[in-house]
GROMACS .gro file of C-alpha atoms in nm:
model
  474
    1MET     CA    1   0.000   0.000   0.000
    2SER     CA    2   0.128   0.345  -0.083
    3LEU     CA    3   0.200   0.591   0.190
    4LYS     CA    4   0.011   0.861   0.006
    5THR     CA    5  -0.206   1.057   0.241
    6GLY     CA    6  -0.532   1.023   0.050
    7SER     CA    7  -0.514   0.645   0.030
    8SER     CA    8  -0.416   0.605   0.394
    9ILE     CA    9  -0.685   0.835   0.530
   10LYS     CA   10  -0.952   0.681   0.303
   11SER     CA   11  -0.860   0.334   0.428
   12ILE     CA   12  -0.876   0.449   0.790
   13PHE     CA   13  -1.218   0.607   0.744
   14GLN     CA   14  -1.353   0.297   0.567
   15LEU     CA   15  -1.245   0.072   0.854
   16VAL     CA   16  -1.346   0.318   1.124
   17GLY     CA   17  -1.686   0.359   0.958
   18GLY     CA   18  -1.754  -0.015   0.966
   19ALA     CA   19  -1.615  -0.056   1.315
   20ALA     CA   20  -1.815   0.246   1.432
   21ALA     CA   21  -2.140   0.107   1.292
   22GLY     CA   22  -2.070  -0.233   1.447
   23GLN     CA   23  -1.989  -0.089   1.787
   24LEU     CA   24  -2.293   0.139   1.778
   25ILE     CA   25  -2.511  -0.167   1.717
   26LEU     CA   26  -2.352  -0.367   1.999
   27VAL     CA   27  -2.334  -0.084   2.252
   28GLY     CA   28  -2.673   0.047   2.141
   29THR     CA   29  -2.836  -0.288   2.217
   30LEU     CA   30  -2.655  -0.330   2.551
   31PRO     CA   31  -2.932  -0.143   2.742
   32ILE     CA   32  -3.174  -0.411   2.615
   33VAL     CA   33  -2.933  -0.700   2.675
   34SER     CA   34  -2.850  -0.577   3.028
   35ARG     CA   35  -3.220  -0.592   3.115
   36ILE     CA   36  -3.263  -0.944   2.974
   37TYR     CA   37  -2.960  -1.098   3.143
   38GLN     CA   38  -2.838  -1.081   3.501
   39PRO     CA   39  -2.489  -0.963   3.610
   40GLU     CA   40  -2.410  -1.327   3.693
   41ASP     CA   41  -2.474  -1.420   3.328
   42PHE     CA   42  -2.224  -1.158   3.216
   43GLY     CA   43  -1.980  -1.308   3.465
   44VAL     CA   44  -2.008  -1.651   3.301
   45LEU     CA   45  -1.972  -1.489   2.957
   46ALA     CA   46  -1.657  -1.310   3.078
   47VAL     CA   47  -1.493  -1.639   3.177
   48PHE     CA   48  -1.597  -1.813   2.852
   49ALA     CA   49  -1.478  -1.517   2.643
   50ALA     CA   50  -1.148  -1.509   2.834
   51ILE     CA   51  -1.078  -1.876   2.759
   52LEU     CA   52  -1.188  -1.829   2.397
   53ALA     CA   53  -0.962  -1.526   2.350
   54LEU     CA   54  -0.672  -1.712   2.510
   55LEU     CA   55  -0.703  -2.011   2.276
   56SER     CA   56  -0.796  -1.825   1.957
   57SER     CA   57  -0.494  -1.593   1.992
   58VAL     CA   58  -0.276  -1.877   1.861
   59ALA     CA   59  -0.528  -2.064   1.647
   60CYS     CA   60  -0.328  -1.979   1.332
   61LEU     CA   61   0.009  -1.972   1.512
   62ARG     CA   62   0.018  -1.603   1.410
   63TYR     CA   63   0.081  -1.683   1.043
   64GLU     CA   64  -0.204  -1.448   0.958
   65ALA     CA   65   0.028  -1.155   1.036
   66ALA     CA   66   0.243  -1.249   0.735
   67ILE     CA   67  -0.047  -1.226   0.488
   68PRO     CA   68  -0.063  -0.843   0.452
   69LEU     CA   69   0.318  -0.833   0.420
   70SER     CA   70   0.321  -1.084   0.131
   71ARG     CA   71   0.506  -0.985  -0.185
   72ASN     CA   72   0.236  -1.114  -0.423
   73SER     CA   73  -0.102  -1.287  -0.433
   74ASP     CA   74   0.054  -1.631  -0.477
   75GLU     CA   75   0.239  -1.599  -0.149
   76ALA     CA   76  -0.065  -1.449   0.027
   77ILE     CA   77  -0.308  -1.727  -0.070
   78ASN     CA   78  -0.063  -2.001   0.026
   79ILE     CA   79   0.003  -1.847   0.367
   80TRP     CA   80  -0.371  -1.797   0.418
   81SER     CA   81  -0.437  -2.162   0.331
   82GLY     CA   82  -0.174  -2.278   0.578
   83ALA     CA   83  -0.310  -2.053   0.852
   84SER     CA   84  -0.666  -2.175   0.790
   85ILE     CA   85  -0.563  -2.541   0.805
   86LEU     CA   86  -0.385  -2.475   1.133
   87SER     CA   87  -0.699  -2.314   1.280
   88VAL     CA   88  -0.907  -2.621   1.186
   89VAL     CA   89  -0.655  -2.859   1.341
   90PHE     CA   90  -0.627  -2.645   1.654
   91SER     CA   91  -1.006  -2.629   1.706
   92VAL     CA   92  -1.028  -3.010   1.676
   93LEU     CA   93  -0.755  -3.042   1.941
   94VAL     CA   94  -0.946  -2.802   2.167
   95PHE     CA   95  -1.261  -3.012   2.133
   96ALA     CA   96  -1.071  -3.337   2.197
   97GLY     CA   97  -0.892  -3.188   2.496
   98GLY     CA   98  -1.214  -3.051   2.643
   99CYS     CA   99  -1.395  -3.382   2.603
  100GLY     CA  100  -1.102  -3.567   2.760
  101TYR     CA  101  -1.107  -3.328   3.056
  102ALA     CA  102  -1.484  -3.378   3.092
  103ILE     CA  103  -1.453  -3.758   3.084
  104TYR     CA  104  -1.170  -3.752   3.341
  105ASN     CA  105  -1.374  -3.537   3.580
  106ASP     CA  106  -1.706  -3.708   3.501
  107PHE     CA  107  -1.884  -3.384   3.407
  108GLY     CA  108  -2.242  -3.374   3.281
  109LEU     CA  109  -2.370  -3.319   2.926
  110SER     CA  110  -2.394  -2.942   2.972
  111PHE     CA  111  -2.015  -2.923   2.997
  112TYR     CA  112  -1.978  -3.099   2.659
  113PHE     CA  113  -2.212  -2.839   2.511
  114TYR     CA  114  -1.985  -2.558   2.632
  115VAL     CA  115  -1.680  -2.745   2.499
  116LEU     CA  116  -1.851  -2.768   2.159
  117LEU     CA  117  -1.927  -2.394   2.163
  118LEU     CA  118  -1.570  -2.318   2.267
  119SER     CA  119  -1.410  -2.527   1.991
  120LEU     CA  120  -1.650  -2.379   1.734
  121GLY     CA  121  -1.566  -2.031   1.859
  122VAL     CA  122  -1.193  -2.101   1.824
  123LEU     CA  123  -1.241  -2.227   1.466
  124LEU     CA  124  -1.448  -1.924   1.361
  125ALA     CA  125  -1.207  -1.683   1.532
  126GLY     CA  126  -0.910  -1.837   1.351
  127LEU     CA  127  -1.082  -1.825   1.013
  128ASN     CA  128  -1.201  -1.471   1.080
  129VAL     CA  129  -0.858  -1.335   1.161
  130SER     CA  130  -0.689  -1.506   0.864
  131LEU     CA  131  -0.960  -1.387   0.624
  132LEU     CA  132  -0.945  -1.035   0.766
  133HIS     CA  133  -0.569  -1.016   0.711
  134TYR     CA  134  -0.621  -1.148   0.359
  135ALA     CA  135  -0.876  -0.870   0.302
  136ILE     CA  136  -0.612  -0.619   0.417
  137PHE     CA  137  -0.366  -0.764   0.164
  138GLU     CA  138  -0.629  -0.729  -0.110
  139LYS     CA  139  -0.702  -0.370   0.010
  140LYS     CA  140  -1.066  -0.475   0.064
  141PHE     CA  141  -1.116  -0.229   0.348
  142LYS     CA  142  -1.479  -0.174   0.256
  143LEU     CA  143  -1.543  -0.548   0.283
  144ALA     CA  144  -1.374  -0.555   0.625
  145ALA     CA  145  -1.604  -0.273   0.734
  146GLU     CA  146  -1.909  -0.460   0.606
  147MET     CA  147  -1.798  -0.767   0.799
  148ARG     CA  148  -1.786  -0.570   1.126
  149ILE     CA  149  -2.145  -0.453   1.076
  150LYS     CA  150  -2.281  -0.800   0.997
  151GLN     CA  151  -2.097  -0.946   1.297
  152ALA     CA  152  -2.257  -0.691   1.525
  153VAL     CA  153  -2.606  -0.753   1.384
  154MET     CA  154  -2.571  -1.129   1.427
  155ALA     CA  155  -2.443  -1.095   1.783
  156ALA     CA  156  -2.714  -0.850   1.886
  157LEU     CA  157  -3.002  -1.047   1.732
  158GLY     CA  158  -2.871  -1.374   1.875
  159ARG     CA  159  -2.833  -1.242   2.229
  160ILE     CA  160  -3.169  -1.069   2.238
  161GLY     CA  161  -3.365  -1.343   2.060
  162ILE     CA  162  -3.221  -1.633   2.259
  163GLY     CA  163  -3.234  -1.437   2.585
  164LEU     CA  164  -3.608  -1.385   2.549
  165VAL     CA  165  -3.676  -1.759   2.530
  166TRP     CA  166  -3.382  -1.914   2.718
  167SER     CA  167  -3.267  -1.790   3.056
  168GLY     CA  168  -2.903  -1.800   3.162
  169PRO     CA  169  -2.575  -1.705   2.992
  170VAL     CA  170  -2.614  -1.937   2.690
  171GLY     CA  171  -2.770  -1.666   2.475
  172LEU     CA  172  -2.476  -1.433   2.536
  173ILE     CA  173  -2.230  -1.704   2.434
  174ILE     CA  174  -2.421  -1.818   2.125
  175GLY     CA  175  -2.448  -1.454   2.018
  176ALA     CA  176  -2.068  -1.436   2.009
  177ILE     CA  177  -2.054  -1.759   1.806
  178LEU     CA  178  -2.309  -1.627   1.556
  179ALA     CA  179  -2.099  -1.311   1.515
  180GLY     CA  180  -1.797  -1.522   1.423
  181GLY     CA  181  -1.998  -1.719   1.169
  182GLY     CA  182  -2.135  -1.402   1.012
  183GLY     CA  183  -1.785  -1.262   0.976
  184VAL     CA  184  -1.650  -1.572   0.805
  185TYR     CA  185  -1.946  -1.590   0.565
  186THR     CA  186  -1.914  -1.223   0.466
  187LEU     CA  187  -1.540  -1.240   0.400
  188LEU     CA  188  -1.555  -1.568   0.208
  189ARG     CA  189  -1.817  -1.423  -0.025
  190GLY     CA  190  -1.628  -1.099  -0.086
  191LEU     CA  191  -1.271  -1.221  -0.128
  192PRO     CA  192  -1.123  -1.393  -0.438
  193ILE     CA  193  -1.053  -1.709  -0.242
  194ARG     CA  194  -1.196  -1.958  -0.493
  195SER     CA  195  -1.018  -1.806  -0.792
  196ASN     CA  196  -0.685  -1.794  -0.611
  197THR     CA  197  -0.691  -2.138  -0.447
  198SER     CA  198  -0.573  -2.286  -0.779
  199ASN     CA  199  -0.234  -2.136  -0.691
  200VAL     CA  200  -0.217  -2.325  -0.363
  201ARG     CA  201   0.050  -2.593  -0.362
  202LYS     CA  202   0.170  -2.803  -0.070
  203ILE     CA  203   0.533  -2.731  -0.154
  204LYS     CA  204   0.473  -2.356  -0.184
  205MET     CA  205   0.270  -2.351   0.136
  206LYS     CA  206   0.548  -2.521   0.329
  207MET     CA  207   0.809  -2.289   0.177
  208PHE     CA  208   0.623  -1.969   0.266
  209LEU     CA  209   0.536  -2.094   0.614
  210LYS     CA  210   0.901  -2.183   0.668
  211GLU     CA  211   1.009  -1.835   0.556
  212ASN     CA  212   0.788  -1.693   0.832
  213ILE     CA  213   0.889  -1.944   1.098
  214LYS     CA  214   0.964  -1.657   1.340
  215LEU     CA  215   0.592  -1.600   1.374
  216PRO     CA  216   0.506  -1.933   1.543
  217MET     CA  217   0.839  -1.928   1.727
  218TYR     CA  218   0.817  -1.579   1.874
  219SER     CA  219   0.502  -1.394   1.767
  220ALA     CA  220   0.265  -1.679   1.863
  221PRO     CA  221   0.401  -1.708   2.219
  222THR     CA  222   0.394  -1.328   2.233
  223SER     CA  223   0.030  -1.324   2.124
  224LEU     CA  224  -0.053  -1.597   2.375
  225LEU     CA  225   0.119  -1.406   2.654
  226ASN     CA  226  -0.058  -1.086   2.548
  227ALA     CA  227  -0.393  -1.265   2.560
  228ALA     CA  228  -0.296  -1.426   2.890
  229SER     CA  229  -0.202  -1.091   3.042
  230LEU     CA  230  -0.551  -0.965   2.953
  231GLN     CA  231  -0.758  -1.276   3.015
  232VAL     CA  232  -0.586  -1.462   3.301
  233PRO     CA  233  -0.670  -1.181   3.547
  234VAL     CA  234  -1.036  -1.219   3.447
  235ILE     CA  235  -1.021  -1.593   3.515
  236ILE     CA  236  -0.849  -1.530   3.851
  237LEU     CA  237  -1.111  -1.267   3.938
  238SER     CA  238  -1.383  -1.525   3.875
  239ILE     CA  239  -1.211  -1.759   4.121
  240ILE     CA  240  -1.150  -1.496   4.393
  241PHE     CA  241  -1.476  -1.302   4.368
  242ASN     CA  242  -1.833  -1.398   4.283
  243ALA     CA  243  -1.988  -1.412   3.937
  244LYS     CA  244  -2.195  -1.098   3.996
  245GLU     CA  245  -1.890  -0.878   4.057
  246VAL     CA  246  -1.716  -1.030   3.757
  247GLY     CA  247  -2.033  -0.951   3.559
  248PHE     CA  248  -2.004  -0.583   3.656
  249PHE     CA  249  -1.642  -0.591   3.546
  250ALA     CA  250  -1.739  -0.761   3.218
  251LEU     CA  251  -1.997  -0.495   3.128
  252ALA     CA  252  -1.753  -0.217   3.220
  253MET     CA  253  -1.485  -0.375   3.001
  254ARG     CA  254  -1.733  -0.416   2.715
  255VAL     CA  255  -1.825  -0.048   2.724
  256GLY     CA  256  -1.468   0.065   2.793
  257THR     CA  257  -1.316  -0.132   2.508
  258ALA     CA  258  -1.573  -0.004   2.257
  259PRO     CA  259  -1.351   0.292   2.161
  260LEU     CA  260  -1.059   0.051   2.134
  261ALA     CA  261  -1.254  -0.169   1.892
  262LEU     CA  262  -1.397   0.139   1.722
  263ILE     CA  263  -1.072   0.322   1.651
  264GLY     CA  264  -0.773   0.123   1.772
  265GLN     CA  265  -0.829  -0.195   1.569
  266ALA     CA  266  -0.912  -0.003   1.255
  267VAL     CA  267  -0.598   0.211   1.283
  268ARG     CA  268  -0.394  -0.100   1.363
  269GLN     CA  269  -0.509  -0.273   1.044
  270VAL     CA  270  -0.419   0.023   0.824
  271TYR     CA  271  -0.095   0.074   1.019
  272LEU     CA  272  -0.004  -0.290   0.956
  273ALA     CA  273  -0.073  -0.248   0.585
  274ASN     CA  274   0.161   0.055   0.579
  275ALA     CA  275   0.426  -0.068   0.823
  276GLY     CA  276   0.611  -0.304   0.588
  277GLU     CA  277   0.658  -0.042   0.317
  278ALA     CA  278   0.740   0.226   0.574
  279TYR     CA  279   1.011   0.005   0.726
  280ARG     CA  280   1.167  -0.060   0.384
  281LYS     CA  281   1.165   0.315   0.311
  282LYS     CA  282   1.308   0.391   0.656
  283ASN     CA  283   0.996   0.592   0.742
  284LEU     CA  284   0.860   0.366   1.015
  285GLY     CA  285   0.962   0.603   1.295
  286LYS     CA  286   0.762   0.892   1.152
  287LEU     CA  287   0.460   0.668   1.091
  288THR     CA  288   0.472   0.534   1.448
  289GLU     CA  289   0.524   0.877   1.600
  290ASN     CA  290   0.234   1.040   1.419
  291ASN     CA  291  -0.006   0.755   1.493
  292ALA     CA  292   0.082   0.768   1.864
  293ILE     CA  293   0.019   1.142   1.880
  294SER     CA  294  -0.304   1.119   1.678
  295LEU     CA  295  -0.453   0.847   1.900
  296ALA     CA  296  -0.361   1.042   2.212
  297ALA     CA  297  -0.524   1.355   2.072
  298ILE     CA  298  -0.864   1.188   2.035
  299SER     CA  299  -0.865   0.984   2.356
  300ILE     CA  300  -0.691   1.134   2.661
  301ILE     CA  301  -0.890   1.454   2.719
  302PRO     CA  302  -1.237   1.306   2.632
  303ALA     CA  303  -1.171   1.020   2.879
  304PHE     CA  304  -1.088   1.263   3.161
  305VAL     CA  305  -1.393   1.474   3.082
  306ILE     CA  306  -1.649   1.190   3.078
  307ALA     CA  307  -1.512   1.002   3.383
  308PRO     CA  308  -1.707   1.189   3.657
  309ILE     CA  309  -2.048   1.096   3.518
  310LEU     CA  310  -1.977   0.733   3.427
  311PRO     CA  311  -2.139   0.574   3.737
  312ASP     CA  312  -2.464   0.771   3.704
  313LEU     CA  313  -2.465   0.742   3.325
  314THR     CA  314  -2.426   0.364   3.350
  315ARG     CA  315  -2.715   0.342   3.599
  316ILE     CA  316  -2.943   0.543   3.370
  317VAL     CA  317  -2.852   0.357   3.050
  318PHE     CA  318  -2.824  -0.003   3.174
  319GLY     CA  319  -3.049  -0.004   3.479
  320ASN     CA  320  -3.014   0.060   3.852
  321GLU     CA  321  -2.849  -0.274   3.926
  322TRP     CA  322  -2.552  -0.184   3.702
  323LEU     CA  323  -2.439   0.121   3.903
  324LYS     CA  324  -2.124  -0.059   4.022
  325ALA     CA  325  -2.026  -0.123   3.660
  326GLY     CA  326  -2.005   0.254   3.605
  327SER     CA  327  -1.773   0.296   3.904
  328ILE     CA  328  -1.554   0.016   3.768
  329LEU     CA  329  -1.554   0.179   3.425
  330ALA     CA  330  -1.419   0.503   3.574
  331LEU     CA  331  -1.138   0.306   3.740
  332LEU     CA  332  -1.055   0.136   3.410
  333ALA     CA  333  -1.015   0.464   3.219
  334PRO     CA  334  -0.630   0.483   3.247
  335TRP     CA  335  -0.600   0.124   3.122
  336MET     CA  336  -0.844   0.174   2.834
  337VAL     CA  337  -0.682   0.496   2.710
  338SER     CA  338  -0.326   0.361   2.725
  339GLN     CA  339  -0.433   0.042   2.545
  340LEU     CA  340  -0.612   0.244   2.278
  341ILE     CA  341  -0.296   0.444   2.209
  342THR     CA  342  -0.046   0.159   2.225
  343SER     CA  343  -0.228  -0.139   2.071
  344PRO     CA  344  -0.215  -0.022   1.705
  345LEU     CA  345   0.159   0.040   1.740
  346SER     CA  346   0.230  -0.321   1.831
  347SER     CA  347   0.254  -0.404   1.459
  348THR     CA  348   0.589  -0.221   1.465
  349VAL     CA  349   0.736  -0.521   1.646
  350ILE     CA  350   0.652  -0.750   1.351
  351ALA     CA  351   0.751  -0.500   1.082
  352ALA     CA  352   1.088  -0.430   1.247
  353GLY     CA  353   1.158  -0.799   1.323
  354HIS     CA  354   1.172  -0.766   1.703
  355GLN     CA  355   0.955  -1.064   1.794
  356LYS     CA  356   1.187  -1.173   2.075
  357GLY     CA  357   1.150  -0.838   2.250
  358GLY     CA  358   0.774  -0.856   2.204
  359LEU     CA  359   0.769  -1.197   2.369
  360ILE     CA  360   0.962  -1.072   2.672
  361SER     CA  361   0.745  -0.761   2.707
  362GLN     CA  362   0.422  -0.961   2.706
  363GLY     CA  363   0.564  -1.195   2.967
  364ILE     CA  364   0.630  -0.892   3.187
  365PHE     CA  365   0.272  -0.772   3.123
  366LEU     CA  366   0.135  -1.104   3.248
  367ILE     CA  367   0.350  -1.108   3.563
  368VAL     CA  368   0.266  -0.746   3.653
  369ARG     CA  369  -0.109  -0.791   3.604
  370VAL     CA  370  -0.126  -1.116   3.798
  371PHE     CA  371   0.070  -0.948   4.079
  372ALA     CA  372  -0.178  -0.657   4.073
  373VAL     CA  373  -0.470  -0.899   4.111
  374PHE     CA  374  -0.282  -1.072   4.394
  375LEU     CA  375  -0.243  -0.739   4.575
  376GLY     CA  376  -0.615  -0.683   4.532
  377TYR     CA  377  -0.684  -1.029   4.668
  378LEU     CA  378  -0.481  -0.946   4.980
  379SER     CA  379  -0.685  -0.629   5.028
  380GLY     CA  380  -1.009  -0.826   4.995
  381ASP     CA  381  -1.166  -0.534   4.807
  382PHE     CA  382  -1.295  -0.582   4.452
  383PHE     CA  383  -1.270  -0.214   4.360
  384LYS     CA  384  -0.912  -0.188   4.487
  385THR     CA  385  -0.828  -0.493   4.279
  386ILE     CA  386  -0.964  -0.324   3.965
  387LEU     CA  387  -0.774  -0.003   4.048
  388TYR     CA  388  -0.445  -0.192   4.093
  389LEU     CA  389  -0.507  -0.378   3.767
  390SER     CA  390  -0.584  -0.055   3.579
  391ILE     CA  391  -0.281   0.139   3.705
  392SER     CA  392  -0.041  -0.151   3.647
  393SER     CA  393  -0.174  -0.197   3.292
  394CYS     CA  394  -0.134   0.174   3.219
  395LEU     CA  395   0.229   0.169   3.334
  396CYS     CA  396   0.299  -0.145   3.130
  397TYR     CA  397   0.165   0.018   2.814
  398LEU     CA  398   0.367   0.333   2.882
  399PHE     CA  399   0.700   0.147   2.902
  400TYR     CA  400   0.604  -0.077   2.610
  401SER     CA  401   0.531   0.225   2.391
  402ILE     CA  402   0.870   0.375   2.478
  403TRP     CA  403   1.036   0.055   2.360
  404VAL     CA  404   0.831   0.062   2.037
  405PHE     CA  405   0.946   0.420   1.974
  406VAL     CA  406   1.308   0.312   2.017
  407ILE     CA  407   1.293   0.018   1.773
  408SER     CA  408   1.096   0.219   1.514
  409GLY     CA  409   1.322   0.524   1.528
  410ALA     CA  410   1.043   0.757   1.643
  411LYS     CA  411   1.122   1.075   1.836
  412LYS     CA  412   1.002   0.953   2.173
  413LYS     CA  413   1.061   1.286   2.351
  414ARG     CA  414   0.812   1.461   2.122
  415VAL     CA  415   0.547   1.192   2.173
  416LEU     CA  416   0.594   1.168   2.550
  417LEU     CA  417   0.580   1.548   2.583
  418PHE     CA  418   0.251   1.554   2.391
  419TRP     CA  419   0.113   1.274   2.608
  420MET     CA  420   0.215   1.457   2.924
  421LEU     CA  421   0.058   1.786   2.810
  422SER     CA  422  -0.260   1.604   2.705
  423SER     CA  423  -0.279   1.430   3.043
  424CYS     CA  424  -0.233   1.760   3.229
  425ALA     CA  425  -0.502   1.922   3.017
  426GLY     CA  426  -0.728   1.623   3.073
  427ALA     CA  427  -0.671   1.635   3.450
  428SER     CA  428  -0.765   2.004   3.446
  429PHE     CA  429  -1.087   1.924   3.262
  430TYR     CA  430  -1.155   1.643   3.511
  431ILE     CA  431  -1.120   1.879   3.808
  432PHE     CA  432  -1.349   2.129   3.635
  433ALA     CA  433  -1.604   1.853   3.563
  434VAL     CA  434  -1.601   1.742   3.928
  435TYR     CA  435  -1.650   2.104   4.037
  436LEU     CA  436  -1.934   2.141   3.786
  437LYS     CA  437  -2.090   1.824   3.924
  438SER     CA  438  -2.088   1.961   4.279
  439ILE     CA  439  -2.276   2.271   4.158
  440LEU     CA  440  -2.520   2.135   3.901
  441PHE     CA  441  -2.570   1.762   3.955
  442ASN     CA  442  -2.814   1.766   4.246
  443ALA     CA  443  -2.997   2.068   4.107
  444ASN     CA  444  -3.017   1.964   3.745
  445ILE     CA  445  -2.890   1.620   3.644
  446ALA     CA  446  -2.986   1.663   3.279
  447LEU     CA  447  -2.806   1.998   3.246
  448PHE     CA  448  -2.489   1.864   3.407
  449SER     CA  449  -2.482   1.547   3.197
  450THR     CA  450  -2.546   1.742   2.878
  451ALA     CA  451  -2.265   1.986   2.960
  452ILE     CA  452  -2.016   1.706   3.028
  453ILE     CA  453  -2.108   1.507   2.716
  454ALA     CA  454  -2.085   1.824   2.507
  455MET     CA  455  -1.736   1.892   2.645
  456ALA     CA  456  -1.628   1.535   2.564
  457VAL     CA  457  -1.766   1.553   2.209
  458ILE     CA  458  -1.601   1.890   2.143
  459SER     CA  459  -1.264   1.771   2.277
  460PHE     CA  460  -1.288   1.456   2.064
  461ALA     CA  461  -1.378   1.658   1.752
  462LEU     CA  462  -1.087   1.899   1.804
  463GLY     CA  463  -0.857   1.602   1.864
  464ALA     CA  464  -0.978   1.436   1.543
  465VAL     CA  465  -0.904   1.751   1.341
  466PHE     CA  466  -0.558   1.768   1.493
  467ALA     CA  467  -0.502   1.394   1.431
  468LYS     CA  468  -0.595   1.428   1.064
  469ARG     CA  469  -0.335   1.702   1.019
  470VAL     CA  470  -0.070   1.494   1.193
  471ILE     CA  471  -0.142   1.187   0.978
  472SER     CA  472  -0.119   1.407   0.668
  473ASN     CA  473   0.248   1.464   0.747
  474VAL     CA  474   0.337   1.098   0.697
   0.00000   0.00000   0.00000
């Protein structure tokens, strides 16, 4: 892909548009879903989703990352075929392992049903990610956007429809499975898979997979550790605390990660498409630097502004029983913002060939987060545990981003100075919002909420204008 501004920005807006529509559907239906299901159901979903994310992170052994960097369509289709075969084999192993575990422990039939859903989810996730990376190679950004929308529609309809006739967490889980199926169907129909599979040869497939052997050796363990650092704390939380509290955490994470899925993943996909060429042209540092500043511009200040009203806003939108989820969401803000800024830049590690460093960094992430949960366990307070987890994650992303700037050649002082100034400005807005709340909230809730939301929207819009100008300098 060319680094020309028009092409890059058009690609970003196509992906962001699809991701935005998908997230609006999912988040927009959450007020309905939260009134159909109980917090305990969300707690079960959180554990299932954590295990699914952990397993699916290595379903293709990370070979999908090599698809957008392929030199030609022949290489791309052979790598995609190899990655897809690996995902099928891996899902079968998951099913066999789950059934073996159930037989050993003499579990009932319901456990086998969950094992079946888990293995199916792993298969669909693996096919989805390989097809999505193939769409990036083909520059089918519009198709990728369409896929996001159809996934969201399938998930929303599945969760609401099943929840109305079947109590318990099953509807939430099946909704996620339906989303995966919708994504695979959409991408298979829109990509030239059938016409290109004639170029697939066993010898070629082995050759191209061997050329990218660093991916399963280093990137796959890195991806697994990254997923573990995010998902293992959720599993530990479900063991330490009850399902209801984990359900509050799950809803807060779902709402908090919406901007990450909305903007971060879309930018990451376009960044990955540009990173290979930028590295060859020795322009990777500038690309990384400008993306880091742009993402900070649209996220830091709006997050500080909206934080004071999150508990009350959550109660109004999702129902009175979800008030605690809003308090948790406010605690998660530092984690969510730092992840939003840093996550798209992780492709630099692959483009620059620093998979070993990525593996070590994700191992540190896992250790730090587990230690944070352990500190929370010692305190015996769920909210303190979430706070420790959020702060530790924020610090991990900060040091990780500094390392990414070093290996990419970005001017880290410029980026860190901008982040610091944005954080100071955001903190000032936060203090003002808290002061405004003390004056207006009790007297006029609607006026206060409207003022805060307006401030957040304006700060986001100004940040977006600034970000567009920064990206134009690439």
